[in-house]
Amino acid sequence: MRKVDLWLVGFYSLVYVFRVIDSANYSNAAIINLENGTGIKKQLGLSPSQWAWTLSIFSYSYMIFEPTNTLAMKVFSPSRWMFVLILGWGISACSSSAAQDFTGMMCVRFAIGVAEAGFFPAVLYHMAFWWRPTEMPQRIAIFYSVGQLSPAVSGLLAYAIGFMDGIGGLAGWRWLFLIEGLPAIVLSVGALWLPDYPETARILTEKEKVFLQDRLGKSAPSGKKGHWDFNSLRKLVKDPTFYTFTVYWICHGIGGFGVGTALPTVIYELGFTTTSNSQLMNIPPYVSAFIFLNVVGHFLHKKTIRPWTTAVASNIDDFAVESTIIVSYIILYTVHVPVVRYIFLIVAVSCAGSAYPVIWPERIRALEGTVGSGIGIGWTNAMAQFSGVAGPHVFSTVFGPTYHVSYGICLAFLCVGIAAILTSWLLVWRRDREMRMERARVIFMHHSVVACVYQDT
């Protein structure tokens, strides 16, 4: 399993760093070199509304192309499909440095979203071919937490690249897009060596292939050619958890992640630093998210805490992810001291980045079959893109510098999200209970038949 972990967790985590950088750098570009008069909004002539649309168009392309991208991975094989996706967003990200106006930036941002849309759900889908749901929490936590470091890295790069303003006749924001897009192009070549499925992986011996296939459950997706169980899709749309998880993903996306789409600007408008230092102050929230998520992932793996109560905090012994975000937003709404507001921005961002990976294994466990799992994972992650659709408008600069309206909207969505995840928990618990009772009934019937045969003999 170490060989598989190295590729599926190690390589994907490295790629995810640059995937998030390529999307997060746009928020950093908002304030780079403002004092020099070469900021992106001024050079492209963008109004606050147009800027918000260039941010959110990225998420519209996600929502359109993400749900079915997982099945494309099954058609073309993970290694080939990942090569196409990673190369595509690397080229598109570099191309954004050449945008000259609002229309050009809208087109290139949409193209980046199209290429990046399939990556995250395809990674989770690919993992489902290899590991049981009980083995995935720590792996997902590692993969996801590394991505949480990306905005911090992007902020550090934005700080450094800001000093390149004017070199070669290019503004600092153009250098930012060009430099941060290049690593994806290089990494795309490595994707061609990814192990596709346990049945076909060249890095495994025949004995290892058989072992890995036999240990997976019957409901796990299969890499066998031509294995398309469309009945699982019918089960998916009839399953009430499909809709409750959808509501939760939307509400947390807007309420929890929304501030992340404008974090550098929100920090800058606290009023105690320059734009360059704001890029550096964008680092602590995401470093904290990385540390917090790995701590949570470790305790989940050890079964010290449980996913459902960790997400909602209905048990005092577990971490309080959603509840802590709500408390942080209430403080951000009521307190006006910049340092205090910055500290609770760090807390809110740390918790917001930990909620999805905590619940993802439970979401995957509630899915069945190759088609059902693929569509379910893609659809669920697409719902998270409402953070990018609504976030730039919820945290528009017209609501700054206090962002009272923004935090009020987020609080409302978080409350609905908690109700949705509690409902999902109840539905999954009921299904698990029914499955346990069915297994007990089958075992009882088997023992009864054996006992009757024994008595007859």
Short mmCIF file of C-alpha atoms in Angstrom, two decimals:
data_model
loop_
_atom_site.label_atom_id
_atom_site.label_comp_id
_atom_site.label_asym_id
_atom_site.label_seq_id
_atom_site.Cartn_x
_atom_site.Cartn_y
_atom_site.Cartn_z
CA MET A 1 0.00 0.00 0.00
CA ARG A 2 2.95 2.35 0.46
CA LYS A 3 3.60 2.38 -3.29
CA VAL A 4 -0.03 3.31 -3.91
CA ASP A 5 0.02 5.95 -1.15
CA LEU A 6 3.11 7.52 -2.69
CA TRP A 7 1.39 7.99 -6.02
CA LEU A 8 -2.25 8.59 -5.14
CA VAL A 9 -1.68 10.64 -1.99
CA GLY A 10 1.84 12.00 -2.57
CA PHE A 11 1.63 12.95 -6.25
CA TYR A 12 -1.95 14.19 -6.07
CA SER A 13 -1.12 16.33 -3.01
CA LEU A 14 1.78 17.96 -4.85
CA VAL A 15 -0.39 18.69 -7.87
CA TYR A 16 -3.19 19.98 -5.63
CA VAL A 17 -0.83 22.61 -4.19
CA PHE A 18 -0.44 24.17 -7.63
CA ARG A 19 -4.10 23.60 -8.55
CA VAL A 20 -5.18 25.73 -5.59
CA ILE A 21 -2.41 28.27 -6.23
CA ASP A 22 -3.65 28.75 -9.79
CA SER A 23 -7.14 29.59 -8.48
CA ALA A 24 -6.14 31.42 -5.27
CA ASN A 25 -3.66 33.76 -6.96
CA TYR A 26 -6.53 35.75 -8.48
CA SER A 27 -7.53 37.00 -5.02
CA ASN A 28 -3.89 37.95 -4.38
CA ALA A 29 -3.78 39.79 -7.70
CA ALA A 30 -6.58 42.08 -6.49
CA ILE A 31 -4.24 44.10 -4.30
CA ILE A 32 -0.79 43.53 -5.81
CA ASN A 33 1.06 46.81 -6.64
CA LEU A 34 -1.98 49.02 -5.97
CA GLU A 35 0.29 51.79 -4.67
CA ASN A 36 2.25 51.74 -7.97
CA GLY A 37 -0.87 52.33 -10.04
CA THR A 38 -0.36 49.05 -11.94
CA GLY A 39 -3.04 46.98 -10.22
CA ILE A 40 -5.08 44.51 -12.26
CA LYS A 41 -8.39 46.32 -11.76
CA LYS A 42 -6.96 49.62 -13.00
CA GLN A 43 -5.11 48.13 -15.99
CA LEU A 44 -8.12 46.12 -17.16
CA GLY A 45 -10.62 48.84 -16.24
CA LEU A 46 -12.70 46.60 -13.97
CA SER A 47 -15.51 47.94 -11.80
CA PRO A 48 -16.29 46.19 -8.43
CA SER A 49 -19.13 44.32 -10.14
CA GLN A 50 -16.96 43.22 -13.07
CA TRP A 51 -14.22 42.10 -10.70
CA ALA A 52 -16.74 39.98 -8.78
CA TRP A 53 -17.88 38.40 -12.06
CA THR A 54 -14.33 37.52 -13.12
CA LEU A 55 -13.99 35.76 -9.78
CA SER A 56 -17.28 33.89 -9.92
CA ILE A 57 -17.20 32.84 -13.62
CA PHE A 58 -14.48 30.39 -12.60
CA SER A 59 -16.97 28.57 -10.36
CA TYR A 60 -19.73 28.53 -12.98
CA SER A 61 -17.51 26.45 -15.23
CA TYR A 62 -16.82 24.17 -12.26
CA MET A 63 -20.51 23.61 -11.64
CA ILE A 64 -21.20 22.83 -15.29
CA PHE A 65 -18.34 20.41 -15.95
CA GLU A 66 -17.58 18.88 -12.55
CA PRO A 67 -20.44 16.37 -12.04
CA THR A 68 -19.63 14.22 -15.11
CA ASN A 69 -15.86 14.67 -15.10
CA THR A 70 -15.41 11.64 -12.87
CA LEU A 71 -16.97 9.39 -15.51
CA ALA A 72 -14.61 10.84 -18.14
CA MET A 73 -11.79 9.59 -15.93
CA LYS A 74 -13.30 6.09 -16.11
CA VAL A 75 -13.60 6.30 -19.92
CA PHE A 76 -10.06 7.52 -20.63
CA SER A 77 -8.29 6.01 -17.54
CA PRO A 78 -7.10 8.12 -14.57
CA SER A 79 -3.54 8.63 -15.81
CA ARG A 80 -4.53 9.94 -19.25
CA TRP A 81 -7.40 12.08 -17.99
CA MET A 82 -5.28 13.65 -15.26
CA PHE A 83 -2.61 14.49 -17.84
CA VAL A 84 -5.22 16.34 -19.93
CA LEU A 85 -6.67 18.22 -16.93
CA ILE A 86 -3.37 19.30 -15.38
CA LEU A 87 -1.85 20.38 -18.71
CA GLY A 88 -5.05 22.23 -19.60
CA TRP A 89 -5.22 24.37 -16.48
CA GLY A 90 -1.48 25.07 -16.58
CA ILE A 91 -1.72 26.50 -20.10
CA SER A 92 -4.92 28.41 -19.27
CA ALA A 93 -3.42 29.86 -16.07
CA CYS A 94 -0.38 31.16 -17.95
CA SER A 95 -2.66 32.60 -20.64
CA SER A 96 -4.46 34.77 -18.07
CA SER A 97 -1.33 36.94 -17.93
CA ALA A 98 -2.13 38.07 -21.49
CA ALA A 99 -5.70 39.29 -20.78
CA GLN A 100 -6.31 42.89 -21.90
CA ASP A 101 -9.87 43.61 -20.77
CA PHE A 102 -12.94 42.31 -18.92
CA THR A 103 -14.02 40.02 -21.77
CA GLY A 104 -10.59 38.46 -22.16
CA MET A 105 -10.27 37.79 -18.43
CA MET A 106 -13.78 36.27 -18.31
CA CYS A 107 -12.88 33.86 -21.12
CA VAL A 108 -9.58 32.73 -19.64
CA ARG A 109 -11.03 32.35 -16.12
CA PHE A 110 -13.83 30.19 -17.52
CA ALA A 111 -11.22 28.06 -19.34
CA ILE A 112 -9.21 27.55 -16.13
CA GLY A 113 -12.38 26.41 -14.37
CA VAL A 114 -13.21 23.93 -17.16
CA ALA A 115 -9.77 22.31 -16.84
CA GLU A 116 -9.61 22.34 -13.04
CA ALA A 117 -13.21 21.21 -12.50
CA GLY A 118 -12.48 17.51 -12.81
CA PHE A 119 -9.40 17.28 -10.61
CA PHE A 120 -10.65 17.16 -7.02
CA PRO A 121 -13.66 14.84 -7.52
CA ALA A 122 -11.59 12.64 -9.83
CA VAL A 123 -8.96 12.25 -7.10
CA LEU A 124 -11.59 11.15 -4.57
CA TYR A 125 -13.19 8.86 -7.16
CA HIS A 126 -9.79 7.37 -7.98
CA MET A 127 -9.14 6.75 -4.28
CA ALA A 128 -12.48 4.91 -4.00
CA PHE A 129 -11.13 2.29 -6.44
CA TRP A 130 -8.26 1.55 -4.07
CA TRP A 131 -9.34 2.04 -0.45
CA ARG A 132 -12.32 1.30 1.75
CA PRO A 133 -14.17 4.35 3.19
CA THR A 134 -12.80 3.60 6.67
CA GLU A 135 -9.25 3.94 5.30
CA MET A 136 -9.81 7.25 3.56
CA PRO A 137 -10.18 9.95 6.29
CA GLN A 138 -6.49 10.46 7.00
CA ARG A 139 -5.55 10.17 3.31
CA ILE A 140 -8.15 12.76 2.34
CA ALA A 141 -7.05 14.97 5.24
CA ILE A 142 -3.41 14.87 4.07
CA PHE A 143 -4.37 15.55 0.46
CA TYR A 144 -6.80 18.32 1.34
CA SER A 145 -4.65 19.94 4.02
CA VAL A 146 -1.72 20.34 1.62
CA GLY A 147 -4.10 22.28 -0.61
CA GLN A 148 -4.86 24.55 2.35
CA LEU A 149 -1.21 25.62 2.32
CA SER A 150 -1.51 26.75 -1.29
CA PRO A 151 -3.12 30.16 -0.61
CA ALA A 152 -0.35 30.78 1.94
CA VAL A 153 2.28 29.91 -0.67
CA SER A 154 0.41 32.05 -3.19
CA GLY A 155 0.46 34.97 -0.76
CA LEU A 156 4.20 34.59 -0.23
CA LEU A 157 4.81 34.39 -3.98
CA ALA A 158 2.57 37.40 -4.57
CA TYR A 159 4.64 39.36 -2.05
CA ALA A 160 7.88 38.43 -3.83
CA ILE A 161 6.56 38.75 -7.38
CA GLY A 162 5.20 42.21 -6.52
CA PHE A 163 8.80 43.42 -6.68
CA MET A 164 8.98 42.28 -10.34
CA ASP A 165 6.47 44.97 -11.30
CA GLY A 166 7.63 46.63 -14.52
CA ILE A 167 10.31 44.05 -15.43
CA GLY A 168 10.10 43.26 -19.12
CA GLY A 169 7.31 45.81 -19.40
CA LEU A 170 4.91 43.53 -17.51
CA ALA A 171 2.89 44.45 -14.44
CA GLY A 172 3.37 42.41 -11.28
CA TRP A 173 0.00 40.68 -11.60
CA ARG A 174 0.90 39.41 -15.09
CA TRP A 175 4.13 37.91 -13.76
CA LEU A 176 2.11 36.32 -10.95
CA PHE A 177 -0.19 34.44 -13.34
CA LEU A 178 2.64 33.44 -15.67
CA ILE A 179 4.99 32.07 -12.99
CA GLU A 180 2.34 30.26 -10.95
CA GLY A 181 0.90 28.48 -14.00
CA LEU A 182 4.17 26.91 -15.21
CA PRO A 183 4.54 24.11 -12.56
CA ALA A 184 1.23 22.51 -13.63
CA ILE A 185 2.53 22.10 -17.18
CA VAL A 186 5.62 20.30 -15.87
CA LEU A 187 3.68 18.10 -13.42
CA SER A 188 1.19 17.01 -16.09
CA VAL A 189 3.84 14.69 -17.57
CA GLY A 190 4.15 12.82 -14.26
CA ALA A 191 0.44 11.99 -14.35
CA LEU A 192 1.06 9.55 -17.21
CA TRP A 193 2.77 7.17 -14.73
CA LEU A 194 -0.15 7.08 -12.26
CA PRO A 195 -1.43 3.58 -11.34
CA ASP A 196 -4.97 3.40 -12.75
CA TYR A 197 -6.75 0.54 -10.95
CA PRO A 198 -5.76 -2.42 -8.73
CA GLU A 199 -6.50 -4.72 -11.70
CA THR A 200 -4.08 -2.97 -14.07
CA ALA A 201 -1.42 -1.22 -11.96
CA ARG A 202 2.07 -1.95 -13.28
CA ILE A 203 3.66 -1.14 -9.92
CA LEU A 204 1.92 -4.14 -8.29
CA THR A 205 2.64 -7.86 -8.43
CA GLU A 206 -0.17 -10.26 -9.38
CA LYS A 207 -0.52 -11.30 -5.75
CA GLU A 208 -0.86 -7.66 -4.66
CA LYS A 209 -3.48 -7.02 -7.35
CA VAL A 210 -5.65 -9.90 -6.17
CA PHE A 211 -5.27 -8.86 -2.51
CA LEU A 212 -6.30 -5.25 -3.18
CA GLN A 213 -9.33 -6.25 -5.26
CA ASP A 214 -10.59 -8.81 -2.74
CA ARG A 215 -10.45 -6.45 0.22
CA LEU A 216 -12.89 -3.90 -1.28
CA GLY A 217 -16.64 -4.13 -0.69
CA LYS A 218 -19.20 -5.10 -3.32
CA SER A 219 -20.51 -1.52 -3.51
CA ALA A 220 -17.05 -0.11 -4.36
CA PRO A 221 -16.51 1.17 -7.93
CA SER A 222 -14.73 -1.20 -10.29
CA GLY A 223 -11.97 -0.51 -12.80
CA LYS A 224 -12.99 -3.42 -15.01
CA LYS A 225 -13.44 -2.41 -18.64
CA GLY A 226 -17.07 -2.02 -19.62
CA HIS A 227 -18.29 -2.08 -16.01
CA TRP A 228 -21.05 0.56 -16.05
CA ASP A 229 -23.72 -0.15 -13.44
CA PHE A 230 -26.33 2.48 -14.33
CA ASN A 231 -28.72 1.04 -11.75
CA SER A 232 -26.55 2.73 -9.13
CA LEU A 233 -27.44 6.08 -10.73
CA ARG A 234 -31.14 5.40 -10.19
CA LYS A 235 -30.42 4.57 -6.56
CA LEU A 236 -28.43 7.79 -6.25
CA VAL A 237 -31.27 10.11 -7.29
CA LYS A 238 -33.74 8.23 -5.08
CA ASP A 239 -31.49 8.43 -2.03
CA PRO A 240 -32.56 11.32 0.27
CA THR A 241 -28.94 11.79 1.41
CA PHE A 242 -28.15 12.93 -2.14
CA TYR A 243 -30.23 16.03 -1.46
CA THR A 244 -29.29 16.63 2.19
CA PHE A 245 -25.57 16.43 1.41
CA THR A 246 -26.17 18.78 -1.54
CA VAL A 247 -27.76 21.38 0.75
CA TYR A 248 -24.89 21.08 3.23
CA TRP A 249 -22.21 21.45 0.56
CA ILE A 250 -23.92 24.57 -0.84
CA CYS A 251 -24.46 26.18 2.56
CA HIS A 252 -20.96 25.53 3.85
CA GLY A 253 -19.51 26.65 0.52
CA ILE A 254 -21.14 30.06 0.83
CA GLY A 255 -21.17 30.41 4.62
CA GLY A 256 -17.79 28.86 5.39
CA PHE A 257 -15.65 29.28 2.29
CA GLY A 258 -17.15 32.52 0.94
CA VAL A 259 -14.73 34.78 2.80
CA GLY A 260 -11.78 32.92 1.24
CA THR A 261 -12.62 34.30 -2.20
CA ALA A 262 -11.84 37.82 -0.97
CA LEU A 263 -9.58 37.19 2.04
CA PRO A 264 -6.59 39.35 0.95
CA THR A 265 -8.94 42.31 0.40
CA VAL A 266 -10.81 41.71 3.68
CA ILE A 267 -7.48 41.62 5.56
CA TYR A 268 -6.22 44.73 3.74
CA GLU A 269 -9.40 46.62 4.67
CA LEU A 270 -8.83 45.91 8.36
CA GLY A 271 -6.71 49.01 7.96
CA PHE A 272 -3.44 48.28 9.75
CA THR A 273 -1.10 47.27 6.94
CA THR A 274 -0.01 47.87 3.33
CA THR A 275 -0.98 45.74 0.34
CA SER A 276 2.42 43.98 0.36
CA ASN A 277 2.12 43.06 4.03
CA SER A 278 -1.48 41.98 3.46
CA GLN A 279 -0.13 39.31 1.12
CA LEU A 280 2.02 38.02 3.99
CA MET A 281 -0.88 38.23 6.45
CA ASN A 282 -2.80 35.96 4.11
CA ILE A 283 -0.40 33.14 5.12
CA PRO A 284 -1.30 32.44 8.82
CA PRO A 285 -4.98 31.54 8.18
CA TYR A 286 -4.03 28.81 5.71
CA VAL A 287 -1.04 27.50 7.68
CA SER A 288 -3.42 27.19 10.64
CA ALA A 289 -5.90 25.34 8.43
CA PHE A 290 -3.16 22.91 7.37
CA ILE A 291 -2.16 22.17 10.98
CA PHE A 292 -5.74 21.92 12.26
CA LEU A 293 -6.85 19.61 9.46
CA ASN A 294 -3.94 17.22 9.97
CA VAL A 295 -4.62 17.10 13.71
CA VAL A 296 -8.29 16.35 13.02
CA GLY A 297 -7.34 13.74 10.39
CA HIS A 298 -5.03 12.00 12.86
CA PHE A 299 -7.70 11.76 15.55
CA LEU A 300 -10.28 10.59 13.02
CA HIS A 301 -7.90 7.87 11.84
CA LYS A 302 -7.36 6.78 15.46
CA LYS A 303 -11.15 6.92 15.97
CA THR A 304 -10.64 9.26 18.94
CA ILE A 305 -13.26 11.55 17.41
CA ARG A 306 -16.12 10.89 14.99
CA PRO A 307 -16.79 12.61 11.64
CA TRP A 308 -20.38 13.68 12.24
CA THR A 309 -19.86 15.16 15.70
CA THR A 310 -16.58 16.75 14.60
CA ALA A 311 -18.35 18.60 11.80
CA VAL A 312 -21.28 19.80 13.90
CA ALA A 313 -19.94 19.55 17.48
CA SER A 314 -22.91 17.86 19.07
CA ASN A 315 -20.51 16.24 21.53
CA ILE A 316 -18.33 18.30 23.83
CA ASP A 317 -15.44 15.85 23.42
CA ASP A 318 -15.17 16.50 19.67
CA PHE A 319 -13.84 19.50 17.74
CA ALA A 320 -16.45 22.14 16.96
CA VAL A 321 -15.97 22.94 13.26
CA GLU A 322 -19.26 24.51 12.13
CA SER A 323 -20.08 25.89 15.59
CA THR A 324 -16.67 27.56 15.85
CA ILE A 325 -17.14 29.26 12.48
CA ILE A 326 -20.47 30.64 13.67
CA VAL A 327 -18.92 31.99 16.88
CA SER A 328 -16.06 33.54 14.87
CA TYR A 329 -18.48 35.29 12.50
CA ILE A 330 -20.51 36.65 15.42
CA ILE A 331 -17.32 38.14 16.85
CA LEU A 332 -16.33 39.53 13.43
CA TYR A 333 -19.81 41.08 13.19
CA THR A 334 -19.76 42.72 16.63
CA VAL A 335 -16.09 43.51 17.41
CA HIS A 336 -14.28 46.41 15.70
CA VAL A 337 -10.70 45.96 16.97
CA PRO A 338 -8.58 45.05 13.88
CA VAL A 339 -6.24 42.62 15.69
CA VAL A 340 -9.15 40.70 17.23
CA ARG A 341 -10.93 40.57 13.88
CA TYR A 342 -7.79 39.22 12.20
CA ILE A 343 -7.38 36.49 14.84
CA PHE A 344 -10.94 35.29 14.34
CA LEU A 345 -10.54 35.40 10.57
CA ILE A 346 -7.70 32.91 11.11
CA VAL A 347 -9.95 30.72 13.26
CA ALA A 348 -12.85 30.86 10.80
CA VAL A 349 -10.70 30.03 7.76
CA SER A 350 -9.00 27.16 9.63
CA CYS A 351 -12.32 25.55 10.53
CA ALA A 352 -13.94 26.24 7.15
CA GLY A 353 -11.15 24.39 5.39
CA SER A 354 -11.58 21.33 7.62
CA ALA A 355 -15.32 20.65 7.33
CA TYR A 356 -15.50 19.02 3.90
CA PRO A 357 -12.62 16.53 4.34
CA VAL A 358 -14.10 15.47 7.69
CA ILE A 359 -17.41 14.55 6.02
CA TRP A 360 -16.11 13.31 2.65
CA PRO A 361 -15.51 9.68 3.78
CA GLU A 362 -19.09 9.51 5.07
CA ARG A 363 -20.35 10.97 1.80
CA ILE A 364 -18.41 8.39 -0.21
CA ARG A 365 -19.61 5.60 2.09
CA ALA A 366 -23.21 6.57 1.32
CA LEU A 367 -22.59 6.04 -2.42
CA GLU A 368 -22.81 2.78 -4.35
CA GLY A 369 -21.43 1.48 -7.65
CA THR A 370 -19.14 2.82 -10.37
CA VAL A 371 -21.59 5.25 -11.99
CA GLY A 372 -23.38 6.25 -8.78
CA SER A 373 -20.11 6.95 -6.97
CA GLY A 374 -18.67 8.89 -9.91
CA ILE A 375 -21.70 11.13 -10.42
CA GLY A 376 -22.29 11.47 -6.67
CA ILE A 377 -18.74 12.62 -5.93
CA GLY A 378 -18.68 15.00 -8.92
CA TRP A 379 -22.10 16.47 -8.12
CA THR A 380 -21.35 16.93 -4.42
CA ASN A 381 -18.07 18.73 -5.04
CA ALA A 382 -19.70 20.89 -7.71
CA MET A 383 -22.07 22.20 -5.05
CA ALA A 384 -19.09 23.53 -3.11
CA GLN A 385 -18.47 25.89 -6.03
CA PHE A 386 -21.31 28.07 -4.82
CA SER A 387 -18.59 29.56 -2.63
CA GLY A 388 -16.97 30.93 -5.78
CA VAL A 389 -20.29 31.86 -7.38
CA ALA A 390 -21.75 33.74 -4.40
CA GLY A 391 -18.64 34.51 -2.34
CA PRO A 392 -17.26 37.38 -4.47
CA HIS A 393 -20.68 39.05 -4.42
CA VAL A 394 -21.33 38.39 -0.71
CA PHE A 395 -17.90 39.83 0.12
CA SER A 396 -17.98 42.60 -2.47
CA THR A 397 -16.03 45.71 -1.49
CA VAL A 398 -19.32 47.64 -1.36
CA PHE A 399 -19.91 45.89 2.00
CA GLY A 400 -16.42 46.74 3.32
CA PRO A 401 -14.59 47.50 5.42
CA THR A 402 -16.82 46.03 8.18
CA TYR A 403 -18.56 43.40 5.98
CA HIS A 404 -21.47 43.22 8.43
CA VAL A 405 -23.89 42.27 5.66
CA SER A 406 -21.48 39.59 4.45
CA TYR A 407 -21.07 37.94 7.85
CA GLY A 408 -24.82 38.08 8.46
CA ILE A 409 -25.51 36.23 5.20
CA CYS A 410 -22.84 33.63 6.03
CA LEU A 411 -24.34 33.01 9.48
CA ALA A 412 -27.72 32.25 7.94
CA PHE A 413 -26.23 29.75 5.48
CA LEU A 414 -24.20 28.03 8.20
CA CYS A 415 -27.29 27.48 10.35
CA VAL A 416 -29.08 25.83 7.42
CA GLY A 417 -25.96 23.79 6.73
CA ILE A 418 -25.91 22.41 10.28
CA ALA A 419 -29.55 21.34 9.91
CA ALA A 420 -28.70 19.60 6.61
CA ILE A 421 -25.71 17.67 8.00
CA LEU A 422 -27.69 16.56 11.05
CA THR A 423 -30.41 15.28 8.73
CA SER A 424 -27.79 13.45 6.64
CA TRP A 425 -26.41 11.89 9.80
CA LEU A 426 -29.87 10.62 10.80
CA LEU A 427 -30.53 9.15 7.34
CA VAL A 428 -27.15 7.39 7.16
CA TRP A 429 -27.56 6.06 10.72
CA ARG A 430 -30.97 4.61 9.80
CA ARG A 431 -29.54 2.96 6.70
CA ASP A 432 -26.64 1.49 8.66
CA ARG A 433 -29.06 0.11 11.24
CA GLU A 434 -31.19 -1.51 8.53
CA MET A 435 -28.09 -3.07 6.94
CA ARG A 436 -26.93 -4.44 10.30
CA MET A 437 -30.36 -5.94 10.93
CA GLU A 438 -30.39 -7.50 7.46
CA ARG A 439 -26.94 -9.02 7.98
CA ALA A 440 -28.04 -10.37 11.38
CA ARG A 441 -31.15 -11.88 9.78
CA VAL A 442 -29.09 -13.58 7.05
CA ILE A 443 -26.64 -14.97 9.62
CA PHE A 444 -29.51 -16.21 11.78
CA MET A 445 -31.17 -17.92 8.81
CA HIS A 446 -27.87 -19.52 7.83
CA HIS A 447 -27.30 -20.89 11.32
CA SER A 448 -30.90 -22.16 11.44
CA VAL A 449 -30.45 -24.06 8.19
CA VAL A 450 -27.15 -25.54 9.40
CA ALA A 451 -28.76 -26.57 12.68
CA CYS A 452 -31.67 -28.27 10.85
CA VAL A 453 -29.29 -30.16 8.57
CA TYR A 454 -27.21 -31.25 11.55
CA GLN A 455 -30.31 -32.52 13.39
CA ASP A 456 -31.48 -34.46 10.31
CA THR A 457 -28.16 -36.24 10.08
#
